[in-house]
């Protein structure tokens, strides 16, 4: 009976990306733990960049300074 | 000093329903645990159906397919 | 598809009280929102009194000072 | 590797206040625990006053009745 | 800067399964969202079956009744 | 009516450190937002290093490899 909460910054995550997150994370959890997917719920919470802090600074300010969270 | 977080899909929950959730859940908790209601806080988080996954699929898509979460 | 997280201090909550919390909160939510109970999950998190803060102080210290959270 | 979630009522918290929350809470955590700030993330969740319950009542109703959460 | 919380019942999840959950979920999130894994944190919370409710009943009781969450 | 959840790895956080976290974070929040401390609750969740993932790996394994989260 897993429940998963995914917090990401609200930066244009598309409906299709959300679908892939839900599908992919459910697959990992039900495969690793051998759980019934019908007992697995996932909620994605999108957080404004003003509301997410990293290393003591607002992400919105870090973005203005050119710092991204993109994969290198 | 209980704290309760209620996550529901954002599908037209009314102000009155939220009030009933807050009243009802507080009553259960303070009665079962004999807690002072002034130490009991509740937060309701409404989650877009695009952001809620069930059985590996987006709730918005399940709704389009006719699946509801209504009591049978 | 509601999910509920209940945080309480770890102060001897019995198995029967947990059962009543689960039953009572599920009833409130499924009745108010007309939701299928089979889509309603609840997790109770018990927090050590050293780990719960109220008004800037550890609950374990407040308890030593005679402050309870009991209903008046 | 701390993560902090701050839930507040959505009542006009400014961008600058959010910045101060992020800076201040990160400082406390990294100083008390001697943690690298680059491993410390904070998310602020603003909750509508209709969605926050205190003592069994909606905060929006408590506000209409004149009850504030302001420091005395 | 994603953060993921995974709640599962405490029913013998092994260290290796936790490793696979962490690896698998991080891969999904960083691939779908193109995020730097060094900004992705995951916490697994194991919940006693007495503390997890499903359909209004304690999971520990459901287990005694023979109901599992295993994949069919 | 703020509520704060602090997640840290379970690596010997002392009772006194928890007290300082609670005091310090409450001070920041009540000062920045001008909130009554009696409406501010904090819960600290300690997460086993097997259960915390960073960059796709278990923290317990990262620790074995010599990686710490200490401030540089």
Coordinates of C-alpha atoms in Angstrom, one line a residue:
Chain A
X1 CA 0.0 0.0 0.0
X2 CA 2.6 2.5 -1.0
X3 CA 2.0 6.2 -1.3
X4 CA 4.5 8.5 -3.0
X5 CA 4.8 12.3 -2.9
X6 CA 7.0 13.9 -5.5
X7 CA 7.9 17.6 -5.0
X8 CA 9.3 19.4 -8.0
X9 CA 9.7 23.1 -8.8
X10 CA 6.9 24.5 -10.9
X11 CA 8.8 25.1 -14.1
X12 CA 6.7 24.0 -16.9
X13 CA 6.3 20.3 -16.2
X14 CA 4.0 19.0 -18.9
X15 CA 1.0 16.8 -18.6
X16 CA 2.9 14.1 -20.5
X17 CA 5.9 14.4 -18.2
X18 CA 3.6 14.0 -15.2
X19 CA 2.2 10.9 -16.8
X20 CA 5.6 9.5 -17.3
X21 CA 6.6 10.2 -13.7
X22 CA 3.5 8.4 -12.5
X23 CA 4.0 5.5 -14.8
X24 CA 7.7 5.2 -14.1
X25 CA 7.6 5.5 -10.4
X26 CA 4.7 3.1 -10.0
X27 CA 6.6 0.6 -12.1
X28 CA 9.7 0.9 -9.9
X29 CA 7.7 0.5 -6.7
X30 CA 5.5 -2.3 -7.8
X31 CA 8.4 -4.2 -9.3
X32 CA 10.9 -3.8 -6.5
X33 CA 8.3 -4.5 -3.7
X34 CA 6.0 -6.8 -5.7
X35 CA 3.0 -4.6 -4.8
X36 CA -0.4 -4.4 -6.5
X37 CA -0.5 -1.2 -8.5
X38 CA -4.1 -0.7 -7.5
X39 CA -2.8 0.0 -4.0
X40 CA -0.2 2.5 -5.2
X41 CA -1.0 6.2 -5.2
X42 CA 1.2 9.1 -6.2
X43 CA 0.8 12.8 -5.8
X44 CA 3.0 15.4 -7.5
X45 CA 3.3 18.7 -5.8
X46 CA 4.6 21.6 -7.9
X47 CA 6.4 24.3 -5.8
X48 CA 6.9 27.8 -7.0
X49 CA 10.5 28.7 -7.4
X50 CA 10.0 31.5 -4.9
X51 CA 8.9 28.8 -2.4
X52 CA 11.8 26.4 -2.9
X53 CA 15.1 27.0 -1.1
X54 CA 18.4 25.5 -1.9
X55 CA 21.6 26.2 0.0
X56 CA 19.8 29.0 1.8
X57 CA 18.6 30.9 -1.3
X58 CA 15.3 31.0 -3.3
X59 CA 15.4 29.0 -6.4
X60 CA 13.8 31.9 -8.3
X61 CA 16.9 34.0 -7.5
X62 CA 19.3 31.1 -8.3
X63 CA 17.5 30.9 -11.7
X64 CA 18.0 34.6 -12.3
X65 CA 21.7 34.0 -11.6
X66 CA 21.8 31.4 -14.2
X67 CA 21.8 28.3 -12.0
X68 CA 19.7 25.5 -13.4
X69 CA 18.9 22.0 -12.0
X70 CA 19.4 20.5 -15.4
X71 CA 21.3 17.3 -15.8
X72 CA 24.9 18.0 -16.9
Chain B
X1 CA -0.5 18.0 19.5
X2 CA -1.8 16.3 16.4
X3 CA -1.3 17.6 12.9
X4 CA -3.3 16.1 10.0
X5 CA -2.7 16.5 6.3
X6 CA -5.5 15.5 4.0
X7 CA -4.7 15.1 0.3
X8 CA -7.7 14.9 -2.1
X9 CA -8.0 15.4 -5.8
X10 CA -9.1 18.9 -6.8
X11 CA -12.5 18.1 -8.2
X12 CA -14.8 20.8 -6.8
X13 CA -14.6 20.3 -3.1
X14 CA -16.8 23.0 -1.7
X15 CA -16.0 25.3 1.2
X16 CA -18.7 23.6 3.2
X17 CA -17.3 20.2 2.6
X18 CA -13.9 21.4 3.7
X19 CA -15.5 22.7 6.9
X20 CA -17.1 19.4 7.5
X21 CA -13.8 17.6 6.9
X22 CA -12.0 19.8 9.4
X23 CA -14.8 19.5 12.0
X24 CA -15.2 15.8 11.6
X25 CA -11.6 14.8 11.6
X26 CA -10.8 17.1 14.5
X27 CA -13.7 15.5 16.4
X28 CA -12.4 11.9 15.7
X29 CA -8.9 12.8 16.8
X30 CA -9.7 14.7 19.9
X31 CA -12.2 12.1 21.0
X32 CA -10.1 9.0 20.3
X33 CA -6.9 10.5 21.8
X34 CA -8.6 12.8 24.3
X35 CA -6.6 15.8 22.9
X36 CA -7.2 19.5 23.3
X37 CA -8.7 20.7 19.9
X38 CA -6.6 23.9 20.3
X39 CA -3.6 21.8 19.7
X40 CA -5.0 20.1 16.6
X41 CA -4.3 21.6 13.2
X42 CA -5.4 20.2 9.8
X43 CA -4.3 21.1 6.3
X44 CA -6.2 20.1 3.2
X45 CA -4.1 19.8 0.0
X46 CA -6.0 19.7 -3.3
X47 CA -4.1 17.9 -6.0
X48 CA -4.9 18.4 -9.7
X49 CA -6.1 15.2 -11.4
X50 CA -3.1 15.5 -13.8
X51 CA -0.9 15.3 -10.7
X52 CA -2.5 12.3 -8.9
X53 CA -1.6 8.8 -10.0
X54 CA -3.4 5.6 -9.3
X55 CA -2.4 2.2 -10.5
X56 CA 0.2 3.9 -12.7
X57 CA -2.1 6.2 -14.5
X58 CA -3.1 9.9 -14.2
X59 CA -6.4 10.4 -12.5
X60 CA -7.4 12.9 -15.2
X61 CA -7.1 10.1 -17.8
X62 CA -8.9 7.7 -15.6
X63 CA -11.7 10.2 -15.3
X64 CA -11.9 10.6 -19.1
X65 CA -12.2 6.8 -19.2
X66 CA -15.2 7.0 -16.9
X67 CA -13.5 5.8 -13.7
X68 CA -14.7 7.7 -10.7
X69 CA -13.7 7.5 -7.0
X70 CA -17.3 7.7 -5.9
X71 CA -18.7 5.5 -3.2
X72 CA -20.5 2.5 -4.8
Chain C
X1 CA -8.5 9.1 -4.0
X2 CA -7.7 10.6 -0.6
X3 CA -4.6 10.0 1.4
X4 CA -4.4 11.2 5.0
X5 CA -1.3 11.5 7.2
X6 CA -1.9 11.9 11.0
X7 CA 1.0 13.0 13.1
X8 CA 0.7 12.5 16.8
X9 CA 3.2 12.4 19.7
X10 CA 4.4 8.9 20.6
X11 CA 2.7 8.7 24.0
X12 CA 1.2 5.3 24.3
X13 CA -1.4 5.4 21.5
X14 CA -2.9 1.9 21.6
X15 CA -3.5 -0.4 18.7
X16 CA -7.3 0.0 19.4
X17 CA -7.0 3.8 19.4
X18 CA -5.2 3.6 16.0
X19 CA -8.0 1.4 14.7
X20 CA -10.5 3.9 15.8
X21 CA -8.6 6.8 14.2
X22 CA -8.4 4.9 10.9
X23 CA -12.1 3.9 11.0
X24 CA -13.3 7.4 12.1
X25 CA -11.2 9.4 9.8
X26 CA -12.1 7.2 6.8
X27 CA -15.8 7.5 7.6
X28 CA -15.6 11.3 7.8
X29 CA -13.7 11.5 4.5
X30 CA -15.8 9.0 2.5
X31 CA -19.0 10.5 3.8
X32 CA -18.2 14.1 3.3
X33 CA -16.7 13.6 -0.1
X34 CA -18.7 10.5 -1.2
X35 CA -15.5 8.6 -1.9
X36 CA -14.9 4.9 -2.2
X37 CA -13.2 3.7 1.0
X38 CA -11.0 1.3 -1.1
X39 CA -9.3 4.4 -2.5
X40 CA -8.7 5.9 0.9
X41 CA -5.4 5.3 2.7
X42 CA -4.3 6.6 6.1
X43 CA -0.9 6.6 7.7
X44 CA -0.3 7.4 11.3
X45 CA 3.1 8.8 12.2
X46 CA 4.1 8.7 15.9
X47 CA 6.7 11.4 16.8
X48 CA 8.9 11.2 19.9
X49 CA 8.2 14.0 22.3
X50 CA 11.8 15.0 21.9
X51 CA 11.1 15.5 18.2
X52 CA 7.9 17.6 18.5
X53 CA 8.1 21.3 19.1
X54 CA 5.3 23.5 20.4
X55 CA 5.7 27.2 21.0
X56 CA 9.5 26.8 20.5
X57 CA 10.0 24.1 23.1
X58 CA 10.4 20.3 23.0
X59 CA 7.2 18.5 24.0
X60 CA 9.2 16.2 26.3
X61 CA 10.3 19.3 28.3
X62 CA 6.8 20.7 28.3
X63 CA 5.6 17.3 29.7
X64 CA 8.2 17.4 32.4
X65 CA 6.9 20.9 33.3
X66 CA 3.4 19.4 33.6
X67 CA 1.9 20.7 30.4
X68 CA -0.4 18.1 28.8
X69 CA -2.3 18.1 25.5
X70 CA -5.3 16.5 27.2
X71 CA -8.8 17.8 26.5
X72 CA -9.8 20.2 29.2
Chain D
X1 CA 20.9 15.9 3.9
X2 CA 18.0 17.7 5.5
X3 CA 14.7 18.6 3.8
X4 CA 12.3 21.0 5.4
X5 CA 8.6 21.6 4.6
X6 CA 7.0 24.7 5.9
X7 CA 3.3 25.0 5.8
X8 CA 1.7 28.4 6.3
X9 CA -1.6 29.9 5.6
X10 CA -1.8 31.8 2.3
X11 CA -2.2 35.3 3.7
X12 CA 0.0 37.5 1.7
X13 CA 3.4 36.1 2.5
X14 CA 5.8 38.2 0.4
X15 CA 8.6 37.0 -1.8
X16 CA 11.1 38.8 0.6
X17 CA 9.5 37.0 3.6
X18 CA 9.9 33.7 1.9
X19 CA 13.5 34.5 1.2
X20 CA 14.1 35.3 4.9
X21 CA 12.4 32.0 5.9
X22 CA 14.6 30.0 3.5
X23 CA 17.7 31.8 4.7
X24 CA 16.9 31.7 8.4
X25 CA 15.8 28.1 8.5
X26 CA 18.8 26.9 6.5
X27 CA 21.1 28.8 8.8
X28 CA 19.6 27.2 11.9
X29 CA 19.7 23.7 10.5
X30 CA 23.2 23.9 9.0
X31 CA 24.6 25.5 12.2
X32 CA 22.9 23.2 14.7
X33 CA 23.7 20.0 12.7
X34 CA 26.9 21.2 11.0
X35 CA 25.4 20.3 7.6
X36 CA 26.5 21.4 4.2
X37 CA 23.9 24.0 3.0
X38 CA 24.2 22.5 -0.6
X39 CA 22.4 19.4 0.8
X40 CA 19.6 21.4 2.4
X41 CA 16.4 21.9 0.6
X42 CA 13.3 23.8 1.8
X43 CA 9.8 23.9 0.4
X44 CA 7.1 26.4 1.5
X45 CA 3.5 25.3 1.1
X46 CA 0.9 28.0 1.3
X47 CA -2.5 26.7 2.4
X48 CA -5.7 28.6 1.7
X49 CA -7.5 29.7 4.9
X50 CA -10.5 27.6 3.7
X51 CA -8.2 24.6 3.8
X52 CA -6.5 25.1 7.2
X53 CA -8.3 23.9 10.3
X54 CA -7.6 24.9 13.8
X55 CA -9.6 23.7 16.8
X56 CA -12.1 22.1 14.5
X57 CA -12.9 25.3 12.5
X58 CA -11.8 26.7 9.1
X59 CA -9.2 29.5 9.5
X60 CA -11.1 31.6 7.0
X61 CA -14.1 31.6 9.4
X62 CA -11.9 32.3 12.4
X63 CA -10.4 35.3 10.5
X64 CA -14.0 36.5 9.8
X65 CA -14.6 36.3 13.6
X66 CA -11.5 38.4 14.2
X67 CA -9.1 35.7 15.3
X68 CA -5.6 36.3 14.0
X69 CA -2.4 34.2 14.3
X70 CA -0.4 37.4 15.0
X71 CA 2.2 37.5 17.7
X72 CA 0.8 39.1 20.8
Chain E
X1 CA 15.4 20.1 -7.2
X2 CA 13.1 17.2 -6.6
X3 CA 12.3 15.6 -3.3
X4 CA 10.5 12.3 -3.1
X5 CA 8.9 10.7 -0.1
X6 CA 7.9 7.0 -0.4
X7 CA 5.6 5.6 2.3
X8 CA 5.4 1.8 2.5
X9 CA 4.3 -0.6 5.1
X10 CA 7.0 -2.0 7.3
X11 CA 6.9 -5.5 6.2
X12 CA 10.5 -6.7 5.7
X13 CA 11.7 -4.3 3.0
X14 CA 15.4 -5.2 2.6
X15 CA 18.3 -2.9 2.4
X16 CA 18.8 -4.0 -1.2
X17 CA 15.1 -3.3 -2.1
X18 CA 15.5 0.2 -0.6
X19 CA 18.6 0.7 -2.8
X20 CA 16.7 -0.4 -5.9
X21 CA 13.8 2.0 -5.0
X22 CA 16.2 4.9 -4.6
X23 CA 18.1 4.1 -7.8
X24 CA 15.0 3.4 -9.8
X25 CA 12.9 6.4 -8.7
X26 CA 15.9 8.7 -9.1
X27 CA 16.4 7.5 -12.6
X28 CA 12.8 8.0 -13.5
X29 CA 12.7 11.5 -12.1
X30 CA 16.1 12.7 -13.5
X31 CA 15.3 11.2 -16.9
X32 CA 11.7 12.5 -17.3
X33 CA 12.5 15.9 -16.0
X34 CA 16.2 16.1 -17.1
X35 CA 17.3 17.0 -13.6
X36 CA 20.7 16.7 -12.0
X37 CA 20.7 13.7 -9.7
X38 CA 22.8 15.6 -7.2
X39 CA 19.7 17.7 -6.5
X40 CA 17.4 14.8 -6.1
X41 CA 16.7 13.5 -2.6
X42 CA 14.5 10.5 -1.6
X43 CA 13.3 9.5 1.8
X44 CA 11.6 6.1 2.5
X45 CA 9.2 6.0 5.5
X46 CA 8.2 2.6 6.7
X47 CA 4.9 2.5 8.5
X48 CA 3.9 -0.2 10.9
X49 CA 0.9 -2.2 9.7
X50 CA -1.0 -1.1 12.8
X51 CA -0.5 2.5 11.6
X52 CA -1.6 2.1 8.0
X53 CA -5.3 2.2 7.2
X54 CA -6.9 1.0 4.0
X55 CA -10.7 1.1 3.4
X56 CA -11.2 2.0 7.0
X57 CA -9.3 -0.9 8.5
X58 CA -5.8 -1.4 10.0
X59 CA -3.5 -3.2 7.6
X60 CA -2.3 -5.5 10.4
X61 CA -5.9 -6.8 10.7
X62 CA -6.3 -7.1 7.0
X63 CA -3.1 -9.2 6.9
X64 CA -4.5 -11.4 9.7
X65 CA -7.5 -11.9 7.5
X66 CA -5.3 -13.0 4.6
X67 CA -5.4 -9.8 2.5
X68 CA -2.0 -9.0 1.0
X69 CA -0.9 -6.1 -1.2
X70 CA 1.1 -8.5 -3.4
X71 CA 0.9 -8.1 -7.2
X72 CA -1.6 -10.5 -8.6
Chain F
X1 CA -0.7 28.7 12.1
X2 CA 2.5 27.3 10.7
X3 CA 3.6 23.7 10.8
X4 CA 7.1 22.6 10.0
X5 CA 8.4 19.1 9.2
X6 CA 12.2 18.7 9.3
X7 CA 13.7 15.5 7.8
X8 CA 17.2 14.6 8.7
X9 CA 19.2 11.5 8.6
X10 CA 19.3 9.5 11.8
X11 CA 23.0 10.0 12.6
X12 CA 23.2 10.7 16.3
X13 CA 21.2 14.0 16.5
X14 CA 21.2 14.7 20.3
X15 CA 18.2 15.8 22.4
X16 CA 19.9 19.2 22.8
X17 CA 20.4 19.6 19.0
X18 CA 16.7 18.9 18.5
X19 CA 15.9 21.5 21.1
X20 CA 18.0 24.0 19.3
X21 CA 16.4 23.1 16.0
X22 CA 12.9 23.6 17.5
X23 CA 13.8 26.9 19.2
X24 CA 15.7 28.3 16.2
X25 CA 13.2 27.4 13.5
X26 CA 10.3 28.6 15.6
X27 CA 12.1 31.9 16.2
X28 CA 12.7 32.4 12.5
X29 CA 9.1 31.6 11.5
X30 CA 7.4 33.7 14.2
X31 CA 9.8 36.6 13.6
X32 CA 9.6 36.7 9.8
X33 CA 5.8 36.1 9.7
X34 CA 4.9 37.8 13.0
X35 CA 3.1 34.6 14.1
X36 CA 2.1 33.6 17.6
X37 CA 4.5 30.8 18.7
X38 CA 1.6 29.0 20.4
X39 CA 0.3 28.3 16.9
X40 CA 3.6 26.9 15.6
X41 CA 4.3 23.2 15.7
X42 CA 7.4 21.4 14.5
X43 CA 8.0 17.7 13.9
X44 CA 11.5 16.3 13.3
X45 CA 11.6 13.0 11.4
X46 CA 14.8 11.0 11.6
X47 CA 15.4 8.9 8.6
X48 CA 17.7 5.8 8.6
X49 CA 20.7 6.2 6.2
X50 CA 19.5 3.1 4.4
X51 CA 16.2 5.0 3.7
X52 CA 17.7 8.2 2.5
X53 CA 18.7 8.5 -1.1
X54 CA 21.0 11.1 -2.6
X55 CA 22.0 11.2 -6.3
X56 CA 20.5 7.8 -6.7
X57 CA 22.4 6.1 -3.9
X58 CA 21.7 5.1 -0.3
X59 CA 23.2 7.5 2.2
X60 CA 24.5 4.5 4.2
X61 CA 26.6 3.4 1.2
X62 CA 27.8 7.0 0.6
X63 CA 28.9 7.1 4.2
X64 CA 30.8 3.9 3.8
X65 CA 32.5 5.5 0.8
X66 CA 33.5 8.4 3.0
X67 CA 31.0 11.0 1.8
X68 CA 29.7 13.1 4.6
X69 CA 27.1 15.9 4.7
X70 CA 29.2 18.0 7.0
X71 CA 29.7 21.7 6.4
X72 CA 33.0 22.2 4.6

